[in-house]
């Protein structure tokens, strides 16, 4: 009896000693899986990424203003050169400033792309995978794997939390405005107003149908407190200003067609064709005719004779007249120099 009790105590002590080791191994495996997951993601929500995106957006706005000034001064069309008192030229200064800003934008875009593509190389991923095998993380029972999965946050969960935080800023879920954004040049146009997140999928399909063959994304903003520039993606929850091509359509010269355009005319033509070709069932059998039936032999209607005109006698009129006569009696031609009678003369 004493021997069995000792064996039980030894087994219980061994189990207690193994629990910290198992917990440590599970935590280590969770860290390794987290590192592998983060290595496969593009970190686009860092402060540096947002700083470059905001700088590109501001640079695009300045380039647009400079192009407007060049068009306002007719620098590209006029052959007259205006020299200032200090010997400078406005058109030349604007052209030089535009060249510098475009070079700065190219530099910012290159840095943003380098930051976007920066990440662990394949050797780092291989080392993480080898560490997972060495620590037996791939041989864990399903219970530990589920526990580790509950601790790790997936990209979808991060997107959902970002979307929830963005929607919490709106006063009502039915007071949103959706916009279709072309990711190639940042151009956008409205889709729905006073809508809710329940209609996001429908509006996204409409956006894609309006721009066939063009990569699009649906954005939204509050109609009470938001502007179009403050819209947020319905897929990722990121602001429009973080889009690499945000406001790029403003830099396109006047009259130049965009490489990616939406065909709204074809979309509405298709809608009209679909409406015209709808199969409407024949419901004439269910219509009740409320008109009375006309007999086959209708009686002939008597022809009424026109009324007899009676002679008009003004003296026999029984209409009551009030006031004086407005027409003076016919007294012949009036001669004011030789009046016919003394006293006041009749009015002419």
Tab-separated table of N, CA and C in Angstrom, residues 8-24:
chain	number	residue	atom	x	y	z
A	8	UNK	N	2.427	6.910	-6.910
A	8	UNK	CA	1.465	7.943	-7.312
A	8	UNK	C	2.009	9.346	-7.062
A	9	UNK	N	2.683	9.550	-5.918
A	9	UNK	CA	3.252	10.863	-5.611
A	9	UNK	C	4.359	11.231	-6.578
A	10	UNK	N	5.188	10.237	-6.962
A	10	UNK	CA	6.257	10.512	-7.930
A	10	UNK	C	5.677	10.900	-9.293
A	11	UNK	N	4.649	10.200	-9.712
A	11	UNK	CA	4.030	10.526	-11.006
A	11	UNK	C	3.394	11.909	-10.981
A	12	UNK	N	2.756	12.248	-9.858
A	12	UNK	CA	2.133	13.574	-9.738
A	12	UNK	C	3.172	14.686	-9.753
A	13	UNK	N	4.318	14.459	-9.077
A	13	UNK	CA	5.394	15.452	-9.078
A	13	UNK	C	5.988	15.620	-10.463
A	14	UNK	N	6.140	14.510	-11.188
A	14	UNK	CA	6.669	14.601	-12.555
A	14	UNK	C	5.722	15.386	-13.451
A	15	UNK	N	4.423	15.178	-13.268
A	15	UNK	CA	3.452	15.929	-14.075
A	15	UNK	C	3.515	17.418	-13.775
A	16	UNK	N	3.667	17.767	-12.475
A	16	UNK	CA	3.784	19.186	-12.122
A	16	UNK	C	5.046	19.798	-12.691
A	17	UNK	N	6.129	19.024	-12.729
A	17	UNK	CA	7.381	19.547	-13.275
A	17	UNK	C	7.304	19.739	-14.769
A	18	UNK	N	6.509	18.927	-15.462
A	18	UNK	CA	6.420	19.029	-16.921
A	18	UNK	C	5.493	20.153	-17.371
A	19	UNK	N	4.602	20.620	-16.497
A	19	UNK	CA	3.664	21.665	-16.914
A	19	UNK	C	4.355	22.966	-17.303
A	20	UNK	N	5.332	23.491	-16.533
A	20	UNK	CA	6.005	24.717	-16.986
A	20	UNK	C	6.749	24.528	-18.289
A	21	UNK	N	7.344	23.305	-18.464
A	21	UNK	CA	8.071	23.052	-19.714
A	21	UNK	C	7.110	23.080	-20.892
A	22	UNK	N	5.942	22.418	-20.734
A	22	UNK	CA	4.969	22.412	-21.831
A	22	UNK	C	4.434	23.810	-22.104
A	23	UNK	N	4.189	24.572	-21.030
A	23	UNK	CA	3.702	25.940	-21.226
A	23	UNK	C	4.737	26.798	-21.927
A	24	UNK	N	6.014	26.634	-21.546
A	24	UNK	CA	7.073	27.397	-22.203
A	24	UNK	C	7.186	27.017	-23.673
